[in-house]
CSV table of C-alpha atoms and ligand atoms in Angstrom, one decimal:
chain,number,residue,atom,x,y,z
A,1,UNK,CA,25.4,27.3,17.1
A,2,UNK,CA,25.9,26.4,20.7
A,3,UNK,CA,23.8,28.1,23.3
A,4,UNK,CA,24.4,28.9,26.9
A,5,UNK,CA,22.2,26.7,29.0
A,6,UNK,CA,21.8,27.2,32.7
A,7,UNK,CA,20.5,24.4,34.9
A,8,UNK,CA,17.0,25.3,36.2
A,9,UNK,CA,15.9,22.0,37.7
A,10,UNK,CA,18.6,19.3,38.3
A,11,UNK,CA,18.5,15.8,37.1
A,12,UNK,CA,18.1,14.6,40.7
A,13,UNK,CA,15.2,16.9,41.4
A,14,UNK,CA,13.4,15.9,38.2
A,15,UNK,CA,13.8,12.2,38.9
A,16,UNK,CA,12.6,12.7,42.5
A,17,UNK,CA,9.5,14.6,41.4
A,18,UNK,CA,8.7,12.0,38.7
A,19,UNK,CA,8.9,9.3,41.4
A,20,UNK,CA,6.4,11.3,43.6
A,21,UNK,CA,4.1,11.8,40.6
A,22,UNK,CA,4.2,8.1,39.7
A,23,UNK,CA,3.3,7.1,43.3
A,24,UNK,CA,0.4,9.6,43.4
A,25,UNK,CA,-0.9,8.4,40.0
A,26,UNK,CA,-0.6,4.7,41.1
A,27,UNK,CA,-2.6,5.5,44.2
A,28,UNK,CA,-5.3,7.5,42.3
A,29,UNK,CA,-5.8,4.7,39.7
A,30,UNK,CA,-5.6,1.8,42.1
A,31,UNK,CA,-7.6,-1.2,40.8
A,32,UNK,CA,-7.8,0.3,37.3
A,33,UNK,CA,-5.8,0.1,34.1
A,34,UNK,CA,-4.3,3.3,32.8
A,35,UNK,CA,-4.0,4.3,29.1
A,36,UNK,CA,-1.2,6.9,28.7
A,37,UNK,CA,-1.2,9.2,25.7
A,38,UNK,CA,2.2,10.9,25.0
A,39,UNK,CA,2.2,14.1,23.0
A,40,UNK,CA,5.3,13.8,20.8
A,41,UNK,CA,8.0,14.6,20.7
A,42,UNK,CA,8.7,16.5,23.8
A,43,UNK,CA,6.6,14.3,26.1
A,44,UNK,CA,8.4,11.1,25.3
A,45,UNK,CA,11.2,11.3,27.9
A,46,UNK,CA,8.8,12.2,30.7
A,47,UNK,CA,6.3,9.5,29.7
A,48,UNK,CA,8.9,6.7,29.7
A,49,UNK,CA,10.2,7.8,33.1
A,50,UNK,CA,6.7,8.2,34.6
A,51,UNK,CA,5.4,5.0,33.2
A,52,UNK,CA,8.2,3.0,34.8
A,53,UNK,CA,7.1,4.4,38.2
A,54,UNK,CA,3.4,3.6,37.8
A,55,UNK,CA,2.4,0.3,39.4
A,56,UNK,CA,-1.1,-0.2,37.9
A,57,UNK,CA,-1.2,-1.9,34.4
A,58,UNK,CA,-0.3,0.6,31.7
A,59,UNK,CA,-0.9,0.8,27.9
A,60,UNK,CA,0.6,3.5,25.7
A,61,UNK,CA,-0.2,5.5,22.6
A,62,UNK,CA,1.3,8.4,20.9
A,63,UNK,CA,0.0,11.6,19.2
A,64,UNK,CA,2.0,14.1,17.3
A,65,UNK,CA,0.9,17.7,16.9
A,66,UNK,CA,2.7,20.8,15.7
A,67,UNK,CA,2.2,24.2,17.1
A,68,UNK,CA,5.8,25.5,17.0
A,69,UNK,CA,8.3,25.9,14.1
A,70,UNK,CA,11.9,26.5,14.8
A,71,UNK,CA,11.0,29.6,16.8
A,72,UNK,CA,10.3,30.0,20.5
A,73,UNK,CA,6.8,31.5,20.0
A,74,UNK,CA,3.5,29.7,19.6
A,75,UNK,CA,2.0,30.0,16.1
A,76,UNK,CA,-1.5,29.4,17.7
A,77,UNK,CA,-2.2,26.7,15.1
A,78,UNK,CA,-2.5,23.1,16.3
A,79,UNK,CA,-2.1,20.6,13.5
A,80,UNK,CA,-2.5,16.8,14.0
A,81,UNK,CA,0.6,15.2,12.5
A,82,UNK,CA,0.0,11.7,13.8
A,83,UNK,CA,-3.3,10.6,15.4
A,84,UNK,CA,-3.6,7.9,18.0
A,85,UNK,CA,-3.4,4.3,16.8
A,86,UNK,CA,-6.0,2.9,19.3
A,87,UNK,CA,-9.5,3.9,20.3
A,88,UNK,CA,-9.7,5.5,23.7
A,89,UNK,CA,-13.4,4.7,24.2
A,90,UNK,CA,-14.1,3.4,27.7
A,91,UNK,CA,-10.5,3.8,28.8
A,92,UNK,CA,-9.1,5.6,31.7
A,93,UNK,CA,-6.9,8.1,29.8
A,94,UNK,CA,-4.0,10.2,31.1
A,95,UNK,CA,-2.5,12.6,28.7
A,96,UNK,CA,1.2,13.1,29.3
A,97,UNK,CA,2.8,16.4,28.1
A,98,UNK,CA,6.2,18.0,28.6
A,99,UNK,CA,5.1,21.6,29.1
A,100,UNK,CA,2.0,23.7,29.1
A,101,UNK,CA,2.7,27.2,27.9
A,102,UNK,CA,-0.2,29.1,26.2
A,103,UNK,CA,-2.5,26.1,26.8
A,104,UNK,CA,-3.6,26.1,23.1
A,105,UNK,CA,-2.3,22.7,22.3
A,106,UNK,CA,-3.8,20.9,25.3
A,107,UNK,CA,-7.1,22.7,25.3
A,108,UNK,CA,-7.6,21.6,21.7
A,109,UNK,CA,-6.4,18.0,22.3
A,110,UNK,CA,-8.4,17.5,25.5
A,111,UNK,CA,-11.7,18.6,23.8
A,112,UNK,CA,-10.9,16.3,20.9
A,113,UNK,CA,-10.2,13.3,23.3
A,114,UNK,CA,-13.3,14.1,25.3
A,115,UNK,CA,-15.5,13.6,22.2
A,116,UNK,CA,-14.0,10.1,21.7
A,117,UNK,CA,-15.7,8.8,24.9
A,118,UNK,CA,-13.0,7.8,27.4
A,119,UNK,CA,-14.2,6.5,30.8
A,120,UNK,CA,-12.1,9.3,32.3
A,121,UNK,CA,-9.7,11.8,31.0
A,122,UNK,CA,-6.9,13.6,32.9
A,123,UNK,CA,-3.8,15.6,32.2
A,124,UNK,CA,-0.3,15.3,33.5
A,125,UNK,CA,2.5,17.7,32.7
A,126,UNK,CA,6.1,17.8,33.7
A,127,UNK,CA,6.3,21.6,33.5
A,128,UNK,CA,3.8,24.4,33.6
A,129,UNK,CA,4.4,28.1,32.7
A,130,UNK,CA,1.1,29.5,34.2
A,131,UNK,CA,2.2,33.2,33.5
A,132,UNK,CA,1.9,32.4,29.7
A,133,UNK,CA,-1.6,31.0,29.7
A,134,UNK,CA,-3.9,32.2,27.0
A,135,UNK,CA,-6.5,29.5,27.2
A,136,UNK,CA,-7.5,27.8,30.4
A,137,UNK,CA,-6.6,24.2,30.8
A,138,UNK,CA,-7.4,21.9,33.7
A,139,UNK,CA,-4.1,20.3,34.8
A,140,UNK,CA,-4.5,17.3,37.2
A,141,UNK,CA,-0.8,16.5,37.8
A,142,UNK,CA,2.0,19.1,37.5
A,143,UNK,CA,5.7,18.3,38.1
A,144,UNK,CA,7.0,21.9,38.4
A,145,UNK,CA,5.6,25.4,37.9
A,146,UNK,CA,8.3,27.5,36.2
A,147,UNK,CA,8.7,31.1,35.3
A,148,UNK,CA,8.3,32.5,31.8
A,149,UNK,CA,11.7,31.3,30.5
A,150,UNK,CA,12.4,29.1,27.4
A,151,UNK,CA,13.6,25.7,28.7
A,152,UNK,CA,15.2,22.6,27.1
A,153,UNK,CA,16.1,19.1,28.2
A,154,UNK,CA,14.2,16.1,29.3
A,155,UNK,CA,12.5,15.9,25.9
A,156,UNK,CA,12.1,19.7,25.4
A,157,UNK,CA,13.9,21.2,22.4
A,158,UNK,CA,15.2,24.4,21.0
A,159,UNK,CA,15.1,24.0,17.2
A,160,UNK,CA,15.2,20.2,17.7
A,161,UNK,CA,18.3,20.3,19.9
A,162,UNK,CA,19.0,19.6,23.6
A,163,UNK,CA,16.1,17.1,24.1
A,164,UNK,CA,18.6,14.6,25.5
A,165,UNK,CA,19.8,16.8,28.4
A,166,UNK,CA,19.0,14.9,31.6
A,167,UNK,CA,18.0,18.1,33.4
A,168,UNK,CA,15.8,21.1,32.7
A,169,UNK,CA,17.9,24.0,31.5
A,170,UNK,CA,17.2,27.6,30.6
A,171,UNK,CA,18.4,28.7,27.2
A,172,UNK,CA,20.1,32.0,27.3
A,173,UNK,CA,19.0,33.5,24.0
B,1,LIG,P1,1.2,25.6,24.2
B,1,LIG,O1,0.2,25.2,23.1
B,1,LIG,O2,1.5,27.1,24.0
B,1,LIG,O3,0.8,25.4,25.6
B,1,LIG,O4,2.5,24.9,23.8
B,1,LIG,C1,2.9,23.7,24.3
B,1,LIG,C2,4.1,23.2,23.5
B,1,LIG,O5,5.0,24.2,23.1
B,1,LIG,C3,4.8,22.3,24.3
B,1,LIG,O6,4.3,21.0,24.2
B,1,LIG,C4,6.2,22.4,23.8
B,1,LIG,O7,6.4,21.5,22.7
B,1,LIG,C5,6.3,23.8,23.3
B,1,LIG,N1,7.0,24.7,24.3
B,1,LIG,C6,6.4,25.7,25.1
B,1,LIG,N2,7.3,26.2,25.9
B,1,LIG,C7,8.5,25.6,25.6
B,1,LIG,C8,9.8,25.8,26.2
B,1,LIG,O8,10.1,26.6,27.1
B,1,LIG,N3,10.7,25.0,25.7
B,1,LIG,C9,10.5,24.1,24.7
B,1,LIG,N4,9.3,23.9,24.2
B,1,LIG,C10,8.3,24.7,24.6
B,2,LIG,MG1,4.9,19.2,23.8
């Protein structure tokens, strides 16, 4: 089934904002090496684009969790589907996420990462839906705050579809 998708944030605006975030992160981590952790699958498009705009040396790792089925509502359950390949002990870690909604996924992951002894641990998200927050999460870099709408594109899916849209679109359900 095809859905109606309205552009919420254009490709041009997303790209511009990612450039700004990359510049800010490069400045904040000047003289350091940065270890990026991508939360699959949604965070992958954003992480690639962001990483290309970071000027300090970067390494990457991937984590896969599931908190949603094919529905648009959070199950409240965070399951580790794939853990990190490398240790983060002593590293300057930046977690890269597509969207923070209830905050359940990231509050769980950030606590888990903290216990693994990184030198520093920060969080970067392309999108934030603050109105939906159930658990407080400390976000260090936010691309855009958006209203409580279900969005797709730039890595975000609806039932595994629309991740490849080059803009952020609102699904009219
Ligand atoms: P949280 O644990 O409720 O903060 O959920 C975060 C995860 O839910 C995100 O990483 C997304 O995978 C998914 N999610 C939340 N809102 C949306 C949305 O509007 N579109 C697509 N996925 C979403
Ligand atoms: Mg995600």
